[in-house]
Short mmCIF file of C-alpha atoms in Angstrom, two decimals:
data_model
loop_
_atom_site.label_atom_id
_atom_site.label_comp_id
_atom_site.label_asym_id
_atom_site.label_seq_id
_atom_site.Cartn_x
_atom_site.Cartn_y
_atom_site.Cartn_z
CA UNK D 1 288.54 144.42 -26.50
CA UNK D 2 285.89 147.15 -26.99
CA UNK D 3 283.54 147.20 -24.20
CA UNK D 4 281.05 150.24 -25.35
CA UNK D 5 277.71 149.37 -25.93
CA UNK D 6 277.01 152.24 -28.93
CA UNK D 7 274.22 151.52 -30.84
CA UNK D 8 275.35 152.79 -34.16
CA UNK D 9 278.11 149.95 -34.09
CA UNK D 10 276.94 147.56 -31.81
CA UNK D 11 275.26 145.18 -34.44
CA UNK D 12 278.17 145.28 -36.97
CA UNK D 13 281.32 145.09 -37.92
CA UNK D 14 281.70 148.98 -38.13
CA UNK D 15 284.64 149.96 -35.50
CA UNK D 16 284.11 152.90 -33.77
CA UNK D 17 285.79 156.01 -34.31
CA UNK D 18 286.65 157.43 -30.58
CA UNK D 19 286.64 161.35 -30.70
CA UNK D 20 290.27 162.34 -28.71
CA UNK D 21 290.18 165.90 -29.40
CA UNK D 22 288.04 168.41 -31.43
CA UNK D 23 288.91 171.37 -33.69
CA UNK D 24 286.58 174.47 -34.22
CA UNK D 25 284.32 172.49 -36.30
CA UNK D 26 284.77 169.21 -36.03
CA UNK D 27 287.09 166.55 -34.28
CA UNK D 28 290.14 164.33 -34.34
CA UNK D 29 289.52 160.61 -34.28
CA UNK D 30 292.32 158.16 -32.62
CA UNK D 31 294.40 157.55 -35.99
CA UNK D 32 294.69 161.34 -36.08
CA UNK D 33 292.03 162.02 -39.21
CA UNK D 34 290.34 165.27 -38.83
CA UNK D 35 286.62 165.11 -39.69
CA UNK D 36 283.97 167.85 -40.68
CA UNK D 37 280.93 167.67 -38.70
CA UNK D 38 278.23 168.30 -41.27
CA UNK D 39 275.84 168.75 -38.43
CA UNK D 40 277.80 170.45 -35.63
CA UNK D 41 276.75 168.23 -33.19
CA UNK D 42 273.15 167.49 -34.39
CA UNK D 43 272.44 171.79 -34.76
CA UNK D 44 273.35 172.28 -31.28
CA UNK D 45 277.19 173.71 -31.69
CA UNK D 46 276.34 176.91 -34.15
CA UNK D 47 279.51 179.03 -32.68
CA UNK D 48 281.30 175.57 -33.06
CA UNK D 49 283.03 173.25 -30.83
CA UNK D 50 286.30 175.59 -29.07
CA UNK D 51 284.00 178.46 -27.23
CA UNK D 52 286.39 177.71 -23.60
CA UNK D 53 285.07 181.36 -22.46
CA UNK D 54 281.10 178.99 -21.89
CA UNK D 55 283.13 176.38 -20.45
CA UNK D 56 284.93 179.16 -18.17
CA UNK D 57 282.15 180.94 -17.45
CA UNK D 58 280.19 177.75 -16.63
CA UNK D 59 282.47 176.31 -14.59
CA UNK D 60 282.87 179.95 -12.29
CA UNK D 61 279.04 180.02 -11.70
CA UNK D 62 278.88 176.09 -10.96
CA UNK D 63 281.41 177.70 -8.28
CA UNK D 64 279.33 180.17 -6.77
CA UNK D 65 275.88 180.02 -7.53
CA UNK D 66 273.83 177.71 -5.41
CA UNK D 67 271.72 174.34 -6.58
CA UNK D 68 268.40 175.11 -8.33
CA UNK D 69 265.29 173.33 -6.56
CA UNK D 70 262.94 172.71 -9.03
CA UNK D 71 260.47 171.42 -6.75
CA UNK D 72 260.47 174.14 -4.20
CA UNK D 73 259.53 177.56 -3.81
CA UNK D 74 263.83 178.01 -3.88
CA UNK D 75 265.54 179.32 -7.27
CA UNK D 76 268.38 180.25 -8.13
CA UNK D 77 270.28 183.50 -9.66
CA UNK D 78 271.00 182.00 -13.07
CA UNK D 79 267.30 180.76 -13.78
CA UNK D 80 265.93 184.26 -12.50
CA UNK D 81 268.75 185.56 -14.87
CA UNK D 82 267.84 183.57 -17.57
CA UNK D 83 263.89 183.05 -17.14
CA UNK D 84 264.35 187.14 -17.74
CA UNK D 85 266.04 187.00 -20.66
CA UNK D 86 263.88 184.63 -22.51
CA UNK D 87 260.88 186.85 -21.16
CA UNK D 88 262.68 189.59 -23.20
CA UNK D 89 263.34 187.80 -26.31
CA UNK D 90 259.86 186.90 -26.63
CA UNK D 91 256.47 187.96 -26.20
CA UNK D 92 256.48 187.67 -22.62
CA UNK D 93 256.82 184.07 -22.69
CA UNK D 94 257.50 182.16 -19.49
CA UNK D 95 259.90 179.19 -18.83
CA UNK D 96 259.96 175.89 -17.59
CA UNK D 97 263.74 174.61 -17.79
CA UNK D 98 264.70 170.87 -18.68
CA UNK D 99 267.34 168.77 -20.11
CA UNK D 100 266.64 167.79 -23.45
CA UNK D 101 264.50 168.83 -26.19
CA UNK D 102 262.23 165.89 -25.26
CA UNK D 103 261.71 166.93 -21.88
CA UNK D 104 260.96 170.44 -23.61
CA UNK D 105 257.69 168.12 -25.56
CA UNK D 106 256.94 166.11 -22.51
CA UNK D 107 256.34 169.53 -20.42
CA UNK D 108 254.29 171.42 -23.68
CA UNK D 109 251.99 168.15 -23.51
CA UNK D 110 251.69 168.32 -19.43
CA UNK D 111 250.80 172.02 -19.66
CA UNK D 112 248.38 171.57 -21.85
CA UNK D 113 246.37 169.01 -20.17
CA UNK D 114 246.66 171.52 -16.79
CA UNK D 115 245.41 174.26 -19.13
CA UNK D 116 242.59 172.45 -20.58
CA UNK D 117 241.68 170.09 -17.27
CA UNK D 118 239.46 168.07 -18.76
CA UNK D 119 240.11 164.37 -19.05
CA UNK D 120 238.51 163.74 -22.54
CA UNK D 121 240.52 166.55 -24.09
CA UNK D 122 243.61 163.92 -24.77
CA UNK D 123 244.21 163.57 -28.30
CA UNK D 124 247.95 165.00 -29.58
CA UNK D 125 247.77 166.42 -33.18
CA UNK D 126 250.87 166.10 -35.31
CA UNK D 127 252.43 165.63 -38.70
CA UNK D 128 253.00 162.17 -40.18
CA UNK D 129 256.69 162.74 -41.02
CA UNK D 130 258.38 164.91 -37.82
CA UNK D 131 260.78 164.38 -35.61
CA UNK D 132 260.06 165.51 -31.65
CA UNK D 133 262.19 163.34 -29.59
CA UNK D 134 263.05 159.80 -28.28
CA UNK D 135 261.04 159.44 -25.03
CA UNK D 136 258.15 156.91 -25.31
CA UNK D 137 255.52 160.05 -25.17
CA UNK D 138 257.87 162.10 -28.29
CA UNK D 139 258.18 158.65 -30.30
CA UNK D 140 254.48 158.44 -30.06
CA UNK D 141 253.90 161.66 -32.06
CA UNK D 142 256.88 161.82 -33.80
CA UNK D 143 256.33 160.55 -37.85
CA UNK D 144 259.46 159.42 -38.55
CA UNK D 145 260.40 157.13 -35.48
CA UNK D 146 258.61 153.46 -35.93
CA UNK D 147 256.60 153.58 -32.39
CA UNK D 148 254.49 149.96 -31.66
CA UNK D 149 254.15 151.16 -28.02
CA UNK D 150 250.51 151.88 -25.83
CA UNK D 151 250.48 155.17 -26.16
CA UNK D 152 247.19 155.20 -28.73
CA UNK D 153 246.69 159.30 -27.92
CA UNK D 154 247.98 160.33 -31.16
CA UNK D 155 246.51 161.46 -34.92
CA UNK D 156 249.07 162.56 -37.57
CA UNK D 157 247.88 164.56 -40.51
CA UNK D 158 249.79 164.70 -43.37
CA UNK D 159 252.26 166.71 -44.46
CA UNK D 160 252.32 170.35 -46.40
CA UNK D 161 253.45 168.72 -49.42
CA UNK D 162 254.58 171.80 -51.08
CA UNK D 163 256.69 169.29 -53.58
CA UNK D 164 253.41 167.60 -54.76
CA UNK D 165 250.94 170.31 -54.75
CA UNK D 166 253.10 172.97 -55.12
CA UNK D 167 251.04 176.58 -54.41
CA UNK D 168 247.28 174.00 -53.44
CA UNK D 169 249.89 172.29 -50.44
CA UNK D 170 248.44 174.52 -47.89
CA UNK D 171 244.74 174.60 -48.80
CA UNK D 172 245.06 170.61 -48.95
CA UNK D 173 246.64 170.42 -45.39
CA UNK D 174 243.73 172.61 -43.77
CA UNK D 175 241.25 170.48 -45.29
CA UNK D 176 243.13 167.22 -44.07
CA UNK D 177 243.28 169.11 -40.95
CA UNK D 178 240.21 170.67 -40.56
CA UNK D 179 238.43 166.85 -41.77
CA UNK D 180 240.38 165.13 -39.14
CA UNK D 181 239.04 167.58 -35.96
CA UNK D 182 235.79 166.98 -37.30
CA UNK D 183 235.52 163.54 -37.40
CA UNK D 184 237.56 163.30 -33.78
CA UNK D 185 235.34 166.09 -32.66
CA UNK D 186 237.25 169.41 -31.19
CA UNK D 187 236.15 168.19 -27.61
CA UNK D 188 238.83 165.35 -28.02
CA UNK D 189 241.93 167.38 -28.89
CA UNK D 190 243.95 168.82 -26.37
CA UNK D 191 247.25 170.36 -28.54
CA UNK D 192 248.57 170.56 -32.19
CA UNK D 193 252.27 170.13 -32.16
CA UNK D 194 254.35 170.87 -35.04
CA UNK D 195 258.03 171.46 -36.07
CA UNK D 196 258.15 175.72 -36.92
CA UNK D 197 260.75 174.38 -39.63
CA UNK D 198 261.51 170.30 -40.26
CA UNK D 199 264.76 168.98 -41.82
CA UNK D 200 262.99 165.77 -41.45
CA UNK D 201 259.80 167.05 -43.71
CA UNK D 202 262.81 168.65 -46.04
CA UNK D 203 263.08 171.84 -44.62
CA UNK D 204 260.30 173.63 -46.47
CA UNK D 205 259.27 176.83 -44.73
CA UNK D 206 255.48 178.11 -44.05
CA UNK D 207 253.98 180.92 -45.60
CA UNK D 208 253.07 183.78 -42.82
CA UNK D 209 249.30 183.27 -43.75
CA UNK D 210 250.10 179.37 -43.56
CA UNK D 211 250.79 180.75 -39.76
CA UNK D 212 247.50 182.58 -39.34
CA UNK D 213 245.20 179.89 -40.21
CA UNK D 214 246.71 177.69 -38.37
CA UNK D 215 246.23 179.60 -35.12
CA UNK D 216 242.82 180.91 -36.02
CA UNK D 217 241.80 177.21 -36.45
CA UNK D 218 243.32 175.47 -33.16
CA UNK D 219 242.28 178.86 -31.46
CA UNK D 220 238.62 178.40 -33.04
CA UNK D 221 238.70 174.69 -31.88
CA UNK D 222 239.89 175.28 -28.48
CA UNK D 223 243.15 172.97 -29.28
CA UNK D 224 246.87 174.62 -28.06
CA UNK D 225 249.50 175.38 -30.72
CA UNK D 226 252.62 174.16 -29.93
CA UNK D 227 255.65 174.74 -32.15
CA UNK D 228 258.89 172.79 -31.92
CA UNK D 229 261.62 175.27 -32.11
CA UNK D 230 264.04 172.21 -30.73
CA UNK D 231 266.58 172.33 -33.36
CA UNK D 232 266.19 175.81 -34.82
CA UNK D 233 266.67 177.83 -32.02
CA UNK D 234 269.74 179.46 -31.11
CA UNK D 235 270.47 182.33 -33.79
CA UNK D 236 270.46 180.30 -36.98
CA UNK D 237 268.18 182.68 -39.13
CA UNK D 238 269.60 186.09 -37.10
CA UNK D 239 266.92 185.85 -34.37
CA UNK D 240 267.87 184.08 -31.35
CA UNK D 241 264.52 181.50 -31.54
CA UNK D 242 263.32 180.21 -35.02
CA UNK D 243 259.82 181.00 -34.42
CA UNK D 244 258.94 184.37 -36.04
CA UNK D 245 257.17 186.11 -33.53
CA UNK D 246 256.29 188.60 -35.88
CA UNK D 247 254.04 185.57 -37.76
CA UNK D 248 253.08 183.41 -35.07
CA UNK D 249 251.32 183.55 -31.60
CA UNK D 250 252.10 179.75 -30.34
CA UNK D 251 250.55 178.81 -27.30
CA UNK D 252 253.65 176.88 -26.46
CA UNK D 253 256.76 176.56 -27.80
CA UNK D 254 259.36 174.09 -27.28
CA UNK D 255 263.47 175.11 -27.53
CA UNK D 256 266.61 173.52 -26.81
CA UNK D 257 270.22 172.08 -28.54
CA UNK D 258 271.23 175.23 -29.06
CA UNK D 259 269.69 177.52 -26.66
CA UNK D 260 273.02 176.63 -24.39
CA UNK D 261 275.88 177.08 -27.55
CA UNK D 262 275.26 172.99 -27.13
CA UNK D 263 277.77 173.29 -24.19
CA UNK D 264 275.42 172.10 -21.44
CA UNK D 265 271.87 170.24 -21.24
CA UNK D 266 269.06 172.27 -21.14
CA UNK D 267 265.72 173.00 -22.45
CA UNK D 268 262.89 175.61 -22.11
CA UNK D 269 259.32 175.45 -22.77
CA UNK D 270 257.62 178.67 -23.25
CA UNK D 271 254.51 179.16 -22.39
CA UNK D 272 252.28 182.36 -24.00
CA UNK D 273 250.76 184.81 -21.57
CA UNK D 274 247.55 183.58 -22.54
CA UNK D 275 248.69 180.00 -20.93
CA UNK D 276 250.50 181.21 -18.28
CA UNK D 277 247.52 182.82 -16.69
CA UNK D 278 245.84 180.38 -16.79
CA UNK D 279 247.54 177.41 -15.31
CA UNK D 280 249.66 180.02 -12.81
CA UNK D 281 247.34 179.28 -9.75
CA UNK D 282 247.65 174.97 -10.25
CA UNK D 283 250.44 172.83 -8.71
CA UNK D 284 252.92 172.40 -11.72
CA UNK D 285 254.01 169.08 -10.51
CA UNK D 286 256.79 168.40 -13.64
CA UNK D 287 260.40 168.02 -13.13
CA UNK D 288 263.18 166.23 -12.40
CA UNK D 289 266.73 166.65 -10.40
CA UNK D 290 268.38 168.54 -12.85
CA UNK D 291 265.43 170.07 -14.66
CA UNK D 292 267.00 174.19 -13.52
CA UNK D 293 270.61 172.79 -13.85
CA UNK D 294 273.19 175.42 -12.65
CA UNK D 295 275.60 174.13 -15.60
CA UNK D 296 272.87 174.31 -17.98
CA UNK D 297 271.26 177.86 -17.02
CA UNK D 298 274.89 179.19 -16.84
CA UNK D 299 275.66 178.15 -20.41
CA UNK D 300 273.00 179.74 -21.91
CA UNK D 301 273.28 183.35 -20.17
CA UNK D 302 276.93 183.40 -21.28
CA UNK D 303 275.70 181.40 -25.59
CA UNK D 304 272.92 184.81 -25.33
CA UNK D 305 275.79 186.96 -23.85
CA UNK D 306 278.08 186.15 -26.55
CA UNK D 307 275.44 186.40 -29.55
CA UNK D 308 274.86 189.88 -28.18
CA UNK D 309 278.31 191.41 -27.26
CA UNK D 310 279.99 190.13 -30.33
CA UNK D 311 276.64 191.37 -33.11
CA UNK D 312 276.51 187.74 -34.21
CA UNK D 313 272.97 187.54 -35.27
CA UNK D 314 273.92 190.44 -37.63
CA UNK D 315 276.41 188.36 -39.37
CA UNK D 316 273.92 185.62 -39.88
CA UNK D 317 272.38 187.35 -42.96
CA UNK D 318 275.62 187.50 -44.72
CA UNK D 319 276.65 183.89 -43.71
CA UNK D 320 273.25 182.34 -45.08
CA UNK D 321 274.12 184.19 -48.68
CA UNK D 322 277.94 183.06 -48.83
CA UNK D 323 276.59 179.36 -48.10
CA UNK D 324 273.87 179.93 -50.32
CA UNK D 325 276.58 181.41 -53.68
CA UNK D 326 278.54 178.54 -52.38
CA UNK D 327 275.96 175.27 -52.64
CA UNK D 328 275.08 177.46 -55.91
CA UNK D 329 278.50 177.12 -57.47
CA UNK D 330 277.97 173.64 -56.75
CA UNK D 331 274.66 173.38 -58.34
CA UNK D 332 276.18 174.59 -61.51
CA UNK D 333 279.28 172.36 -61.46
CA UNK D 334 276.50 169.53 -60.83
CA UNK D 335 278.04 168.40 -57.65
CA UNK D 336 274.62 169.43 -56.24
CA UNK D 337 271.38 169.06 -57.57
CA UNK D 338 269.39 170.91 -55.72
CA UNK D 339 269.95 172.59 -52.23
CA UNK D 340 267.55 174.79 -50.03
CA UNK D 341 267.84 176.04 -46.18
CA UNK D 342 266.27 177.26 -43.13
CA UNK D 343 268.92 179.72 -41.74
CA UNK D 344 271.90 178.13 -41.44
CA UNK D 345 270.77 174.85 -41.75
CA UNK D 346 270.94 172.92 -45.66
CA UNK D 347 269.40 170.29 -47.19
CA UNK D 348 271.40 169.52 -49.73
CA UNK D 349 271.40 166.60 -52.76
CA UNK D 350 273.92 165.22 -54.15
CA UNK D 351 274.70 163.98 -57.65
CA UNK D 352 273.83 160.60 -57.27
CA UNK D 353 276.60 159.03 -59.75
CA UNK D 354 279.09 161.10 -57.00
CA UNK D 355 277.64 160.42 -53.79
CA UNK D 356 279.90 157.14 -53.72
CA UNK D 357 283.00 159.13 -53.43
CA UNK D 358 281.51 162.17 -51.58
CA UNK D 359 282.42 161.10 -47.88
CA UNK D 360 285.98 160.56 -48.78
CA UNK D 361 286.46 163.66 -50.27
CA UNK D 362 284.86 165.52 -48.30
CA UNK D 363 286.49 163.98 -45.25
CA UNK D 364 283.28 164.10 -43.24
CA UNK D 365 280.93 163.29 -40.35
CA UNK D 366 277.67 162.83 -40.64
CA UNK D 367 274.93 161.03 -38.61
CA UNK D 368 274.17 157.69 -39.81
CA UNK D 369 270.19 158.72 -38.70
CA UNK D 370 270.58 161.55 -41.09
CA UNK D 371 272.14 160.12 -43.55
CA UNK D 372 269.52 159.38 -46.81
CA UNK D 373 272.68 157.22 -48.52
CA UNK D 374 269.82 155.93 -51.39
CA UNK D 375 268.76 159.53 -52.50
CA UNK D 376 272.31 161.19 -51.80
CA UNK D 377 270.70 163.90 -49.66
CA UNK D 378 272.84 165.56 -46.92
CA UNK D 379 271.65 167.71 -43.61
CA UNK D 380 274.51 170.69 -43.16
CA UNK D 381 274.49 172.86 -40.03
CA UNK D 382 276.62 175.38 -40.64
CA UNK D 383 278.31 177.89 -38.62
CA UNK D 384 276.68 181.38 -37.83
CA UNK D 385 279.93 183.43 -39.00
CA UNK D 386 282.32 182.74 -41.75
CA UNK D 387 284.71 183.82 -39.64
CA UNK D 388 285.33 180.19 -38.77
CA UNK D 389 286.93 178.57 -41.37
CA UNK D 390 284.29 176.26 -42.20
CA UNK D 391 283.36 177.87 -45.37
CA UNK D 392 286.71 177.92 -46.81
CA UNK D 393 287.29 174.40 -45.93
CA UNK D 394 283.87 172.73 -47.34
CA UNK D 395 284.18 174.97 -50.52
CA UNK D 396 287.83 173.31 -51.01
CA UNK D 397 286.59 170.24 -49.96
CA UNK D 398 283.74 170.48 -52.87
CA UNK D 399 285.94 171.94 -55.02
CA UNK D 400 288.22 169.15 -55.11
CA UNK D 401 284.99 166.36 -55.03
CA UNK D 402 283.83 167.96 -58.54
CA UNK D 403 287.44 168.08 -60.16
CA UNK D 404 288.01 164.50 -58.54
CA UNK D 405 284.65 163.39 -60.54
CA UNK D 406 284.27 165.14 -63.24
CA UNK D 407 284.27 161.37 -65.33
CA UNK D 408 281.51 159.68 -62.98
#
């Protein structure tokens, strides 16, 4: 008798496939069938699932180094160790540590009502299709996630439909924008949130001046900019965070999955000089137990360590153009309609006359949550070398899926 409560499975007949051991980029179910993760643990795994020298390292400093009080005026070695590396890879951001990406949102909200500190400024900005985490506050503004709750704090704009307007889809979301804070009234709005890139929105990226605006406009309106870096963080475009610092100035930004290698739970929110100073000298009463985990801080020294030491993020660049030739070949075989990415991430659609047989050939895991069966369009997260053999495998994998149905 199976007496897991899983809610993928729980209202069905669907039996659940228990994970007994896992291979460099994927895992081995209990009937002994390898399987492809397509998302490497939902983009949090981007060195892939057999880096032991984290788990080593992480397991000496849970040793040594002494609990983390988040509370307190205590801290640790690791979050000094790490609070100064993130200071480094940034602007001069500072860090407030967490669990999960939501916790990362739930901070970037609480900071900015302590920056603003004005009761009426409550109103959360976001996008109508997003995706910011599962906490009651995160389902509130997230687009995608049905939310009937009481949190009423919320306006969604819509969308840069770059698919429908094509070159206008910017000028069309800053006057749906700019219309919206206007009838709310600027004095209402505390924070903008938005995803920097969203797999959810199909992965479309913003132009730099896209960027500009939209700080000169939440700056102009007194409203905070915070940009979800949740699930693009971590070295998937050859910079450690997604963000471009180069092309934006967020007031906040929120990071996690793969800011530890996805070894260990943690998040950080960053806030901007221009924030820090300003809430610095108020009680920053957020937190919980495990918010400066030892496991979690250790993790990501030795993820950043590794990324460094090794030149990773130097590889990336060559990675992204061997998936890209490779989805390409695909294209042109018309396994693939269309594909397009963010880093190392893919959206990718499918023939739909193949899609039927695509899991099967492929041999592969994906997400139910991600999974758009009715349009045939796939989420990949793919490793940041090819010197995994990921690339190899997927490209026989599709090469046999397009041979296999050449008659659909």
């Amino acid at each position: 008798m199976n007496h897991i409560f899983h809610t993928n499975t729980q209202d069905s007949d669907q039996d659940i496939s228990i994970q007994t051991s896992s291979t460099v980029d994927g895992f081995v179910d209990q009937h002994g069938i390898r399987k492809y993760d397509a998302t490497l643990g939902w983009f949090a795994y981007p060195l892939g699932f057999q880096r032991h020298d984290i788990v080593d390292y992480v397991a000496d400093a849970v040793k040594h180094m002494a609990f983390d009080y988040p509370d307190s005026n205590m801290s640790s070695t690791a979050r000094k160790q790490l609070s100064d590396k993130l200071y480094q890879l940034t602007p001069g951001y500072r860090s407030v540590f967490g669990l999960s990406g939501s916790d990362s949102v739930e901070a970037a909200v609480y900071t900015s009502g302590l920056y603003h500190n004005d009761v009426q400024k409550k109103i959360i900005l976001s996008l109508e299709t997003s995706y910011h985490g599962a906490t009651e506050l995160c389902s509130s503004i997230s687009g995608i996630v049905p939310y009937t709750g009481p949190l009423k704090h919320n306006r969604k704009i819509p969308n840069v439909h770059y698919d429908r307007f094509g070159k206008h889809a910017e000028r069309v979301f800053f006057h749906n924008l700019t219309g919206t804070i206007d009838k709310i009234g600027a004095e209402n709005i505390s924070c903008f949130i938005i995803e920097f890139c969203s797999w959810s929105a199909g992965l479309y990226t913003y132009s730099p001046e896209f960027w500009k605006e939209l700080h000169d406009t939440c700056q102009q309106n007194n409203i905070l900019l915070i940009v979800d870096d949740i699930a693009m963080c971590g070295g998937k475009t050859g910079r450690f965070f997604g963000v471009d610092f180069d092309h934006v100035e967020p007031d906040i930004v929120c990071s996690g999955k793969a800011l530890t290698g996805g070894y260990f739970p943690l998040s950080a929110t960053l806030l901007s000089p221009r924030v820090y100073d300003k809430i610095k000298t108020q009680t920053f009463d957020f937190g919980i137990t495990y918010s400066a985990n030892i496991s979690g801080m250790a993790s990501a020294i030795k993820y950043i360590s590794i990324l460094e030491q090794e030149r990773i993020l130097e590889q990336v660049p060559a990675s992204i153009a061997n998936y890209q030739q490779m989805f390409d070949r695909f294209q042109q075989l018309g396994v693939v309609e269309y594909h397009r990415n963010f880093g190392t991430i893919f959206l990718v659609k499918f023939n739909q006359l193949r899609y039927d047989i695509a899991y099967s050939a492929l041999n592969l895991y994906h997400p139910r949550s991600l999974d758009r069966a009715q349009s045939g369009l796939w989420v990949f997260a793919l490793p940041l070398t090819n010197s995994q053999s990921t690339i190899q495998q997927l490209s026989q994998k599709l090469n046999s899926f397009s041979l296999d149905s050449t008659d659909a």
